[in-house]
Short mmCIF file of C-alpha atoms in Angstrom, two decimals:
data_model
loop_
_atom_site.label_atom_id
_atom_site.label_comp_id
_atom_site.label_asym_id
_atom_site.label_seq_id
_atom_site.Cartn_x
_atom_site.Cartn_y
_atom_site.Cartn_z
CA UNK T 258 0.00 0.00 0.00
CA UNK T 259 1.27 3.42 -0.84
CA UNK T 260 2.45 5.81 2.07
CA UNK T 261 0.07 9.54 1.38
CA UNK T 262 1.51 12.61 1.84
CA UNK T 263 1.26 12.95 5.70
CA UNK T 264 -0.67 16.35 5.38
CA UNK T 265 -3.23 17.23 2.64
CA UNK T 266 -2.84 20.59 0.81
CA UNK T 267 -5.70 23.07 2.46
CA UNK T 268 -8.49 24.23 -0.11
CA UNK T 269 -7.74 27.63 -1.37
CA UNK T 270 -10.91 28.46 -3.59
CA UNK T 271 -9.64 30.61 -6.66
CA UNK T 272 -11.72 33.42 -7.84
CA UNK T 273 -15.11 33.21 -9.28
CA UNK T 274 -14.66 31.83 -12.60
CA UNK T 275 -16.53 33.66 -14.95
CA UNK T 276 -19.06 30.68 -15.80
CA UNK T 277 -20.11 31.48 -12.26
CA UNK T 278 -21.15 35.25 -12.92
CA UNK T 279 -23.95 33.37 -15.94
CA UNK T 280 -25.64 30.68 -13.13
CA UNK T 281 -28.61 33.34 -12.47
CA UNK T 282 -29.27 32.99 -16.65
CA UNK T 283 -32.17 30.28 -17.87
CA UNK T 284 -30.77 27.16 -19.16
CA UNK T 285 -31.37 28.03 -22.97
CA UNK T 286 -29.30 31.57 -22.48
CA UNK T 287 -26.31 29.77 -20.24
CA UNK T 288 -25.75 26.96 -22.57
CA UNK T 289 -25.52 29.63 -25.65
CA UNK T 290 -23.34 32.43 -23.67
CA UNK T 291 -21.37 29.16 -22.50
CA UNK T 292 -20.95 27.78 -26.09
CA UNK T 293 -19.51 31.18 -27.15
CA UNK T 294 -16.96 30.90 -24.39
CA UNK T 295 -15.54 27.23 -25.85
CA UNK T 296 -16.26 29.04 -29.35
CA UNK T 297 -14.12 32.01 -28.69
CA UNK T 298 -11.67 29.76 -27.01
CA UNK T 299 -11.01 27.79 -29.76
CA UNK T 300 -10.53 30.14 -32.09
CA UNK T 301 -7.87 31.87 -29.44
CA UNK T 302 -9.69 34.75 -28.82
CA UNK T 303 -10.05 33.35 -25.32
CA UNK T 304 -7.06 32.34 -23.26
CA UNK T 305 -7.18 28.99 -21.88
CA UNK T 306 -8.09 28.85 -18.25
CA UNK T 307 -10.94 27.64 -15.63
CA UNK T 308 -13.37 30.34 -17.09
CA UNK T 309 -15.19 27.72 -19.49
CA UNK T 310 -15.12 24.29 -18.26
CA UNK T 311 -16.20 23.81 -14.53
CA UNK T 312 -13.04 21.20 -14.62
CA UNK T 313 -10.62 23.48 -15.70
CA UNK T 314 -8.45 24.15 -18.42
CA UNK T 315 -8.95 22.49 -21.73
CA UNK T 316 -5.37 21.91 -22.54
CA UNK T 317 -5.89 21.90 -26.54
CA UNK T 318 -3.13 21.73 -28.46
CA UNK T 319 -2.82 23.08 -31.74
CA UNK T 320 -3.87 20.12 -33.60
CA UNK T 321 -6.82 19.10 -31.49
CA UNK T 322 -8.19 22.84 -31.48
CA UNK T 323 -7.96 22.40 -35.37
CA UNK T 324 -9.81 18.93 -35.48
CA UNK T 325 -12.48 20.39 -33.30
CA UNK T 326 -13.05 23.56 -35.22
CA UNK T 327 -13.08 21.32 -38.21
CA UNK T 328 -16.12 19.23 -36.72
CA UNK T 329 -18.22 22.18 -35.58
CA UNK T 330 -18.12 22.78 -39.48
CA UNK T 331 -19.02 19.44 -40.33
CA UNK T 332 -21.89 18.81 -37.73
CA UNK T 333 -22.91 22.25 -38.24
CA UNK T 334 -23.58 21.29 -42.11
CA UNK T 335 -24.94 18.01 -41.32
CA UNK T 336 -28.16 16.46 -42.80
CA UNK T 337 -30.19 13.15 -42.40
CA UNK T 338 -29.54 12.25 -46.27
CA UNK T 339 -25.83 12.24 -44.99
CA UNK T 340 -25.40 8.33 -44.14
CA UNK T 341 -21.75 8.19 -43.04
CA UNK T 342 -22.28 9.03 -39.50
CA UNK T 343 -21.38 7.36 -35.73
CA UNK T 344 -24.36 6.78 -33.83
CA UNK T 345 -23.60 6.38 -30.20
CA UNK T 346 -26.79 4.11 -28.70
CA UNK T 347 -26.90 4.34 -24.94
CA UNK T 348 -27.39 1.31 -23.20
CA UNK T 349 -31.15 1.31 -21.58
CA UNK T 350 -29.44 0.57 -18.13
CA UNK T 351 -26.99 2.26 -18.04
CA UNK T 352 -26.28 4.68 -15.58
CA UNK T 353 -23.81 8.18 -15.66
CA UNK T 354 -20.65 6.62 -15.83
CA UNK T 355 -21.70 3.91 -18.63
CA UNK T 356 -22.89 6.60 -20.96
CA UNK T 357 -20.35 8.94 -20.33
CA UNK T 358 -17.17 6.90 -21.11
CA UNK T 359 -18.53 5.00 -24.29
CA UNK T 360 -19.52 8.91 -25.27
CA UNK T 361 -16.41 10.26 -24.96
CA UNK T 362 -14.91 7.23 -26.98
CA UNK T 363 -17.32 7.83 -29.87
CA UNK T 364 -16.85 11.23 -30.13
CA UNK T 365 -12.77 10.18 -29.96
CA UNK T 366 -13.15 7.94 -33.09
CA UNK T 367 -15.62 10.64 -34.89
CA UNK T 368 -12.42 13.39 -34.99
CA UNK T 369 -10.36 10.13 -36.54
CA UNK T 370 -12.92 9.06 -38.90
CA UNK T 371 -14.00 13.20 -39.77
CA UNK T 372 -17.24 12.11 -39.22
CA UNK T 373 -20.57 13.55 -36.82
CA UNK T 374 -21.23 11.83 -34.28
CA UNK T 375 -24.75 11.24 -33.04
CA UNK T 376 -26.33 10.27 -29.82
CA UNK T 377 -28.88 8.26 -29.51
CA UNK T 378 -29.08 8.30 -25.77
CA UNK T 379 -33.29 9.43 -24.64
CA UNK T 380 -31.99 9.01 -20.87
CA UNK T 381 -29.43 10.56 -18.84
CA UNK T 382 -26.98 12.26 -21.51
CA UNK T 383 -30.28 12.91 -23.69
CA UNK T 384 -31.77 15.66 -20.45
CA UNK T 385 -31.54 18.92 -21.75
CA UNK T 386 -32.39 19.92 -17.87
CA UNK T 387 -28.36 18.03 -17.04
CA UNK T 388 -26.40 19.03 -20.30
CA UNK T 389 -26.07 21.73 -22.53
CA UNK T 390 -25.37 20.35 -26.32
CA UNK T 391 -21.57 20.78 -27.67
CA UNK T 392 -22.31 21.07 -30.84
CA UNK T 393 -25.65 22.23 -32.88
CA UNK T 394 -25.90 18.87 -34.06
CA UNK T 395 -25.84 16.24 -31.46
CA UNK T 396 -28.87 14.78 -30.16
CA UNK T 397 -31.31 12.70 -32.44
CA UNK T 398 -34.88 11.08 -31.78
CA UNK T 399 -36.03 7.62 -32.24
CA UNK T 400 -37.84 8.61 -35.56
CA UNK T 401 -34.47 9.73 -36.85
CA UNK T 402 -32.23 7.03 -35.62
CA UNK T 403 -35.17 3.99 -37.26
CA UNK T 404 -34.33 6.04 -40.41
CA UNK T 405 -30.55 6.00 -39.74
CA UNK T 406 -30.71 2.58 -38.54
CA UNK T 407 -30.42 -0.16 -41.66
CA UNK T 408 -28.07 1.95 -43.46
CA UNK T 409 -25.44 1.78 -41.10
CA UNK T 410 -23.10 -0.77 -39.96
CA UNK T 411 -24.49 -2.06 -36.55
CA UNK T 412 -21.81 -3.21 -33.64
CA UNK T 413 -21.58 -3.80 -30.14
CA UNK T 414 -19.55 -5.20 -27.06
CA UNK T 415 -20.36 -8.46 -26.66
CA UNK T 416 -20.95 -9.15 -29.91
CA UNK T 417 -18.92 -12.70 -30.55
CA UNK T 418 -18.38 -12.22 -34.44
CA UNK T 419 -17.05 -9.47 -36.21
CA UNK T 420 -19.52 -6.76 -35.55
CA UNK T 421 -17.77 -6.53 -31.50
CA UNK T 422 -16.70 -2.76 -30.97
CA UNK T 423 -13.30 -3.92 -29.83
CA UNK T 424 -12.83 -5.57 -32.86
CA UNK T 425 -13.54 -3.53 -34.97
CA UNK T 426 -11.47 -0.51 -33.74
CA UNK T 427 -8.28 -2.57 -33.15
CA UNK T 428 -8.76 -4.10 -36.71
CA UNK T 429 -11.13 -2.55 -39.00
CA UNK T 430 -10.01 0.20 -41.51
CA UNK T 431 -12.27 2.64 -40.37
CA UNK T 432 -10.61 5.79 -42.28
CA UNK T 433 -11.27 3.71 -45.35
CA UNK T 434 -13.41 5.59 -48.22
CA UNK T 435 -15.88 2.97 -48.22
CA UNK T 436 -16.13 2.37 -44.65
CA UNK T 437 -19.70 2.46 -43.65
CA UNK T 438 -21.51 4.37 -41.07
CA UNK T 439 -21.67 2.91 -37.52
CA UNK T 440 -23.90 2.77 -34.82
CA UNK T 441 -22.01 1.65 -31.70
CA UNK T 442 -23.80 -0.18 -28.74
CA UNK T 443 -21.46 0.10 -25.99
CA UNK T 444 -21.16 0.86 -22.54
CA UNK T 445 -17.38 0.48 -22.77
CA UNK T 446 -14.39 2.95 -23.07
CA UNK T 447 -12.06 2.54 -25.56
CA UNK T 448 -10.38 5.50 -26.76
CA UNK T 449 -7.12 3.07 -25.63
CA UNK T 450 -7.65 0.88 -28.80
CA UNK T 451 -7.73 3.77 -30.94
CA UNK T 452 -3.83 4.46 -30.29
CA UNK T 453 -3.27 0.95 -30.58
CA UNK T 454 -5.06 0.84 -34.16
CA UNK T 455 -2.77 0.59 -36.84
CA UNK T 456 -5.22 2.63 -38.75
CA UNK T 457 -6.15 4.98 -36.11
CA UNK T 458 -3.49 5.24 -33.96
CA UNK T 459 -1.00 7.98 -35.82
CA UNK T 460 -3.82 10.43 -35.85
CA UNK T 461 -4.49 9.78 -32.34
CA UNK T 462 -1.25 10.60 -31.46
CA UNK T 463 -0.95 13.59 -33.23
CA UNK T 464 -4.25 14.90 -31.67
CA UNK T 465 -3.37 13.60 -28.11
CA UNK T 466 0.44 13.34 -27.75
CA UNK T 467 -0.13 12.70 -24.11
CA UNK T 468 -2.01 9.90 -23.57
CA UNK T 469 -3.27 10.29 -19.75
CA UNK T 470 -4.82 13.29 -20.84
CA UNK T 471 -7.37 12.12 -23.55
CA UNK T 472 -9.77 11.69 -21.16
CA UNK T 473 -9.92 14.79 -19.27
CA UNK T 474 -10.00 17.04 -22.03
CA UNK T 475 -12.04 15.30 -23.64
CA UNK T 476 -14.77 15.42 -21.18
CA UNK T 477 -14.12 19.17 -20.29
CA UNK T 478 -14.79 19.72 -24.00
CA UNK T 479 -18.17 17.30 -24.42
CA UNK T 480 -19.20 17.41 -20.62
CA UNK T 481 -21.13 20.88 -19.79
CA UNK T 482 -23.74 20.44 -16.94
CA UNK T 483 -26.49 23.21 -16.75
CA UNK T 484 -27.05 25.66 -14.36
CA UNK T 485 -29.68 23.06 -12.76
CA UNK T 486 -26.25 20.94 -11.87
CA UNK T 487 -24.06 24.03 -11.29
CA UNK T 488 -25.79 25.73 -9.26
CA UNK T 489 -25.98 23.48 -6.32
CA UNK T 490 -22.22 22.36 -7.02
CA UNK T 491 -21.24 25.90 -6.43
CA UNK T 492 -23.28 26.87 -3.22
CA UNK T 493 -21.97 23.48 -1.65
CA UNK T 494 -18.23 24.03 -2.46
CA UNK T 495 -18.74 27.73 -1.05
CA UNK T 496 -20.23 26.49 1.84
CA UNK T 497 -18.45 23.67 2.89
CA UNK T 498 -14.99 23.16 0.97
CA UNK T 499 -13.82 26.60 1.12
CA UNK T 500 -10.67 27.07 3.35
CA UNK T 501 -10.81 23.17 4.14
CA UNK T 502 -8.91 20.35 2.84
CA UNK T 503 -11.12 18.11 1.86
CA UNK T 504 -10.60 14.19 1.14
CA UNK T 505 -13.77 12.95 -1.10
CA UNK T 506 -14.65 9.29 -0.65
CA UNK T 507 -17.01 7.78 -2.70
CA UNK T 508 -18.91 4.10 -1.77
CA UNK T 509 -20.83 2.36 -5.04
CA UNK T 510 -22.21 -0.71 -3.55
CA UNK T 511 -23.77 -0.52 0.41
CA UNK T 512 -21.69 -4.44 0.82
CA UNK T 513 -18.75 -2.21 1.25
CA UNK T 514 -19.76 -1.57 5.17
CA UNK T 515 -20.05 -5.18 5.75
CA UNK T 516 -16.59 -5.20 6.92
CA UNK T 517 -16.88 -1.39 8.17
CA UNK T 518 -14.42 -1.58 10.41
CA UNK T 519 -11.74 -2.78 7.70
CA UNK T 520 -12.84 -0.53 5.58
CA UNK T 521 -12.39 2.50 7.65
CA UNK T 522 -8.89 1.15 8.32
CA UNK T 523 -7.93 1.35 4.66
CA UNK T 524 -9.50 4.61 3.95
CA UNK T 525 -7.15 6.07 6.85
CA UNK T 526 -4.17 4.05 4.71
CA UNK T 527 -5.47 6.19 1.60
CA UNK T 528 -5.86 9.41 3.26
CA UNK T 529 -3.97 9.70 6.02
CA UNK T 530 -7.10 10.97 8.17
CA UNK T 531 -5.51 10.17 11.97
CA UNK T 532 -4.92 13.15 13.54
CA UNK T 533 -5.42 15.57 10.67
CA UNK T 534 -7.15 18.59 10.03
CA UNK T 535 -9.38 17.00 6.62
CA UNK T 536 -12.91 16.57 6.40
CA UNK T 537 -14.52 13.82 4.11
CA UNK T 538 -16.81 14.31 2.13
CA UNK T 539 -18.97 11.24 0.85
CA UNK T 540 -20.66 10.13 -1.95
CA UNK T 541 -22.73 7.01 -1.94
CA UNK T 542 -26.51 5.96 -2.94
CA UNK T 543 -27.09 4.93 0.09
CA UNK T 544 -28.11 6.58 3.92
CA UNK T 545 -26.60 3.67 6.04
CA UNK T 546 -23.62 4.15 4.60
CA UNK T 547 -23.37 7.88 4.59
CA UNK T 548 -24.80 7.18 8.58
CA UNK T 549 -21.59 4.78 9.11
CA UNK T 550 -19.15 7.40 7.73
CA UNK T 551 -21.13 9.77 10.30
CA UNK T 552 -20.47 7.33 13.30
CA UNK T 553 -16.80 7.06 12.33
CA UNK T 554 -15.85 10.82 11.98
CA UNK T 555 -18.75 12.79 13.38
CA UNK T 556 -16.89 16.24 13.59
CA UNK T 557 -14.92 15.83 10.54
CA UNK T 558 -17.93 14.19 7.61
CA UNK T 559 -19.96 17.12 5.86
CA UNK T 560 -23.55 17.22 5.29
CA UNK T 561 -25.03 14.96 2.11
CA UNK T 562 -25.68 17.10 -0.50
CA UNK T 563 -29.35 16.43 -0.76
CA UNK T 564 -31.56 14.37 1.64
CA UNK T 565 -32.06 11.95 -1.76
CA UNK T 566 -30.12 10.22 -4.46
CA UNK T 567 -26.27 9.81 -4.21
CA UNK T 568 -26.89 12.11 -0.87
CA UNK T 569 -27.62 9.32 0.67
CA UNK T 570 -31.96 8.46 0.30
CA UNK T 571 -32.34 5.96 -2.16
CA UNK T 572 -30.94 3.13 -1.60
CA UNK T 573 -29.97 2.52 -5.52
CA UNK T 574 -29.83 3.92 -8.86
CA UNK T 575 -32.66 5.10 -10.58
CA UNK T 576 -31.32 5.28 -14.44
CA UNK T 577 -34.43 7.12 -15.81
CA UNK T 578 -35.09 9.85 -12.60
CA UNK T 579 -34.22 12.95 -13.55
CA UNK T 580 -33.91 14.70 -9.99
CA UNK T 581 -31.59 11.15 -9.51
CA UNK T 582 -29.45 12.10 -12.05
CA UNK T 583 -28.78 15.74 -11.43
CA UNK T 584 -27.94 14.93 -7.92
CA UNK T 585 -25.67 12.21 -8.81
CA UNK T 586 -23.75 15.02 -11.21
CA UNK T 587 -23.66 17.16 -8.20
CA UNK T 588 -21.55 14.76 -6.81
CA UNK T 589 -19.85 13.49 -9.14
CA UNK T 590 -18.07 17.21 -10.01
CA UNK T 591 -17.86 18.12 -6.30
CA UNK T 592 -15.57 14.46 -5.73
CA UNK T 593 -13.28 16.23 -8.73
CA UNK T 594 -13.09 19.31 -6.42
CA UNK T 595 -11.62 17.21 -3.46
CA UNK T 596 -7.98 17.78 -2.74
CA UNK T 597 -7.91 13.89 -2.39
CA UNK T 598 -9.99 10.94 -3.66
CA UNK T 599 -11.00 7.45 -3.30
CA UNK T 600 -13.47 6.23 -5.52
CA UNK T 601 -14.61 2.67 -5.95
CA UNK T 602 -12.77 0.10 -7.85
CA UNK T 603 -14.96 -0.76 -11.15
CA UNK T 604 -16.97 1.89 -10.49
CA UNK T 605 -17.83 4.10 -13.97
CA UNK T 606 -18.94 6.65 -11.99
CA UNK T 607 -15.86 7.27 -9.81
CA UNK T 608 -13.42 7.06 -13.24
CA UNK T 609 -15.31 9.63 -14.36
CA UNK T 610 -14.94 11.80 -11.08
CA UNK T 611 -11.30 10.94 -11.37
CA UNK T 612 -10.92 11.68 -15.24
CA UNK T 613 -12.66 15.27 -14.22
CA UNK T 614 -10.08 16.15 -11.71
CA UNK T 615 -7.09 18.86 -12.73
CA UNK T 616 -4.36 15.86 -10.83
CA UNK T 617 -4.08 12.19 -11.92
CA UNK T 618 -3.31 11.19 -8.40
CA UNK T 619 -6.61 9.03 -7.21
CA UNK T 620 -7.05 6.05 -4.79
CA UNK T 621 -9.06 2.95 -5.83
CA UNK T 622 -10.85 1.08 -3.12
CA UNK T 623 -10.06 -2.94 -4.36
CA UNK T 624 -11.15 -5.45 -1.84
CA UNK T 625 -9.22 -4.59 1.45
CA UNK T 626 -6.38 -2.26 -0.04
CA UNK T 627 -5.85 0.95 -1.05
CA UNK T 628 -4.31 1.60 -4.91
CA UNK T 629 -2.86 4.57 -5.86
CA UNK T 630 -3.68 5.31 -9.46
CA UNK T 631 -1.80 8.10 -11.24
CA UNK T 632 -3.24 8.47 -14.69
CA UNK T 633 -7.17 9.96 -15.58
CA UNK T 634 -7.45 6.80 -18.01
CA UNK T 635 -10.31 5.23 -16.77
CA UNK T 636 -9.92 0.96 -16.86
CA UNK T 637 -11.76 -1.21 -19.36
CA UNK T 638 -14.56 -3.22 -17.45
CA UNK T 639 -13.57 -6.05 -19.00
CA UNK T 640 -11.52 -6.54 -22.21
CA UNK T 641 -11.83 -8.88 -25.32
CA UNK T 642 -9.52 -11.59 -24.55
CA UNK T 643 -10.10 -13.13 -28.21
CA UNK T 644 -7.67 -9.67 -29.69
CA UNK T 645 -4.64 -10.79 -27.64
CA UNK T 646 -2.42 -12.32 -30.55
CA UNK T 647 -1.51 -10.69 -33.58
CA UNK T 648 -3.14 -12.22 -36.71
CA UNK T 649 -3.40 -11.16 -40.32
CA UNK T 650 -6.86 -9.87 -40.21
CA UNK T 651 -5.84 -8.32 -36.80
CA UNK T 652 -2.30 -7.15 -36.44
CA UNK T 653 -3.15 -4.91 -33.50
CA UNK T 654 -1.77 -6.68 -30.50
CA UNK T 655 -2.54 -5.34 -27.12
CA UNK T 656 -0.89 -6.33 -24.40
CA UNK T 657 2.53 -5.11 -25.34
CA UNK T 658 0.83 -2.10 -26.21
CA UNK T 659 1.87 0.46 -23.42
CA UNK T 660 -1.59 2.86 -23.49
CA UNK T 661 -3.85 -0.31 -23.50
CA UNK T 662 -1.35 -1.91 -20.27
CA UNK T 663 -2.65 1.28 -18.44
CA UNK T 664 -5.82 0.55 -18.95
CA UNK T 665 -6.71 -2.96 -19.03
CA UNK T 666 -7.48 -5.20 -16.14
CA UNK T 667 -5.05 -7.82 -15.09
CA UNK T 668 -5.91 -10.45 -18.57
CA UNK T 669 -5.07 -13.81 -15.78
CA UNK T 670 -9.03 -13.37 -15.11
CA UNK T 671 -10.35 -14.31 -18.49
CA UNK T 672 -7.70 -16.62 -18.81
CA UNK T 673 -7.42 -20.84 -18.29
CA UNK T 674 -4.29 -21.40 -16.22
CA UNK T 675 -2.42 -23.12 -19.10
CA UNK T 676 -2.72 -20.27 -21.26
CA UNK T 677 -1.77 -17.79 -18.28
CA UNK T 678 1.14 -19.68 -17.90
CA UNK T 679 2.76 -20.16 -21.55
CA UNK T 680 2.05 -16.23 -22.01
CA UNK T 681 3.71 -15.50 -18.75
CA UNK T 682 6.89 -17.34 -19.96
CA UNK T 683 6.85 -15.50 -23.09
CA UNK T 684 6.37 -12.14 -21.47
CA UNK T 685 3.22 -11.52 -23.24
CA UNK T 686 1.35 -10.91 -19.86
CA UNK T 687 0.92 -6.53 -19.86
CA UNK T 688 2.51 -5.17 -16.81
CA UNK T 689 -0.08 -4.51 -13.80
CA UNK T 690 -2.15 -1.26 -14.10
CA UNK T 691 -3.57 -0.92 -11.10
CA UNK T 692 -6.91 -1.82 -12.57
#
């Protein structure tokens, strides 16, 4: 287990960012002065700073600003007759986190490809009362995706042919002329494969020369809650994480407490909370488990942020509730604001949370340890163990692929022991990511 710093840094709240001063606007006249903001930005007429993402910083480098101005242009111009076109299909049950990442990884391969990129998604990312829309095309209905529908190229995870989305970005010329459009039914994050891709992958470096930071500017360029989300987020952080060093803990499944007492033990580990100054603040769908936190450190754990949702009412997810949602976003950004962070191991929700943050530097919670996780990748959920060799078809090869190591789960799981052992002895096992 890694040693923490034995003293957490104490918040020091900047100024008021100037997406604060538009919170008091409607929805409809924030989202448009905030789309002039990334507008103006992009075209450098705006320097780059914490005044248009409530993340921070984009971080665009030249050729990423150019890619993006480039695809305002397209989606700007798009129309229906226009076939060549990603569709990104939200699962039905999936929640923040499995929208989110698959999103971000669409949107990824849509730059690559220089083609729009749809969503299809009529809960969660589809609320106008959550997001405001990146781009003037974004957002279609189901009358215009069954229209879409049998002219494109259909795949998904899970999928055990040809049409699997891991396939088909590791080995599919997708940059091809004739390459059809796609609609992608995933819940899975794989912007990884795309630098791996021996189609995709010198584009994707060019765009994103570092890596670890795909993901976080990525989703400070897509991600841009309302004032319905921002609002709250900022009167909390006033109130309670101003001039305090904060540790933010977050707790996906209630079977965590079962061994409460261990568990309190390793968050100490994480965060070095004995005999410091921090308070925690928790994020979790449940109210026993907020209650237990309570119990544990009843000076130093702050209020829930609402009596419901992840504040600590439900009890569980509600993937189609609205008011569940925006308080789950509430969280979700205010666990970015924390000076430190433990999120839940296989939790979407908490890579996210991480991936928002402006330092790598995250804790997971993994059975009864604590580990340290320096890069805003989030992990695969679980990889397709059928891509591991090289073939003709398929000469992508992952696991001596140093992005993918970072972000792929440790491949002995989906493994028979013979087959764990002859690639151990040929060094063809990736080198443990932490996830």
């Amino acid at each position: 287990m890694d040693s923490p710093d034995a003293a957490a840094p104490v918040a020091q709240l900047p100024p008021a960012p100037a997406w604060t001063a538009f919170l008091n606007l409607s929805r409809a006249q924030f989202c448009k002065t905030q789309d002039t903001l990334f507008t103006d930005l992009l075209w450098g007429r705006l320097a780059d700073g914490p005044d248009v993402s409530p993340f921070g910083p984009l971080g665009l480098n030249p050729s990423f600003r150019r890619a993006v101005l480039e695809y305002r242009t397209l989606a700007s111009a798009w129309v229906p007759s226009d076939k060549k076109v990603l569709v990104f299909k939200c699962y039905s049950d999936a929640g923040a986190g499995n929208q989110i990442l698959p999103m971000l990884s669409t949107f990824a391969l849509g730059l690559l490809m220089r083609r729009v990129v749809l969503l299809h998604c009529p809960h969660f990312l589809g609320a106008s009362e959550l997001f405001c829309p990146p781009f003037p095309t974004w957002h279609i209905d189901t009358a215009l995706y069954n229209r879409l529908r049998p002219t494109l190229r259909h795949v998904y995870w899970g999928n055990p042919g040809p049409d699997n989305v891991d396939s088909v970005v590791l080995c599919d010329d997708l940059t091809a002329p004739t390459a059809k459009g796609l609609v992608l039914d995933t819940n899975q994050y794989f912007v990884p494969g795309l630098f791996a891709s021996p189609y995709l992958s010198s584009r994707m470096r060019a765009l994103f020369p570092n890596p670890d930071l795909v993901f976080p500017q990525l989703l400070r360029l897509l991600f841009r809650p309302t004032p319905e989300v921002l609002r709250p987020v900022h009167a909390y952080a006033d109130a309670h994480f101003r001039g305090r060093a904060v540790a933010g803990i977050q707790i996906r499944w209630a079977q965590s407490l079962d061994g409460s007492r261990k568990l309190f033990k390793v968050v100490d580990a994480c965060v070095a909370l004995p005999g410091s100054d921090q308070y925690i603040f928790v994020s979790t769908m449940y109210k026993s488990v907020h209650q237990a936190f309570q119990r544990w450190r009843p000076q130093r754990v702050l209020p829930p942020t609402s009596g419901v949702g992840h504040g600590g009412g439900e009890g569980g997810q509600k993937l189609h509730n609205v008011a569940h949602n925006l308080v789950a976003l509430v969280d979700m950004v205010l666990l970015a604001q924390c000076q430190k962070l433990i999120v839940a191991h296989g939790s979407t929700f908490g890579y996210v949370a991480h991936g928002a943050r402006s330092t790598a530097e995250a804790y997971f919670l993994e059975a009864d340890t604590c580990v340290r996780r320096t890069t805003n990748q989030p992990c695969y959920h679980t990889a397709d163990a059928r891509n591991m060799y090289p073939t003709k078809s398929c000469p992508a090869h992952r696991q001596l692929h140093g992005v993918l190591n970072r972000t792929l789960p440790r491949w002995e799981v989906y493994l028979t022991r013979p087959v764990r052992r002859a690639m151990r002895a040929k060094g063809q096992i990736p080198v443990n990511s932490n996830c």
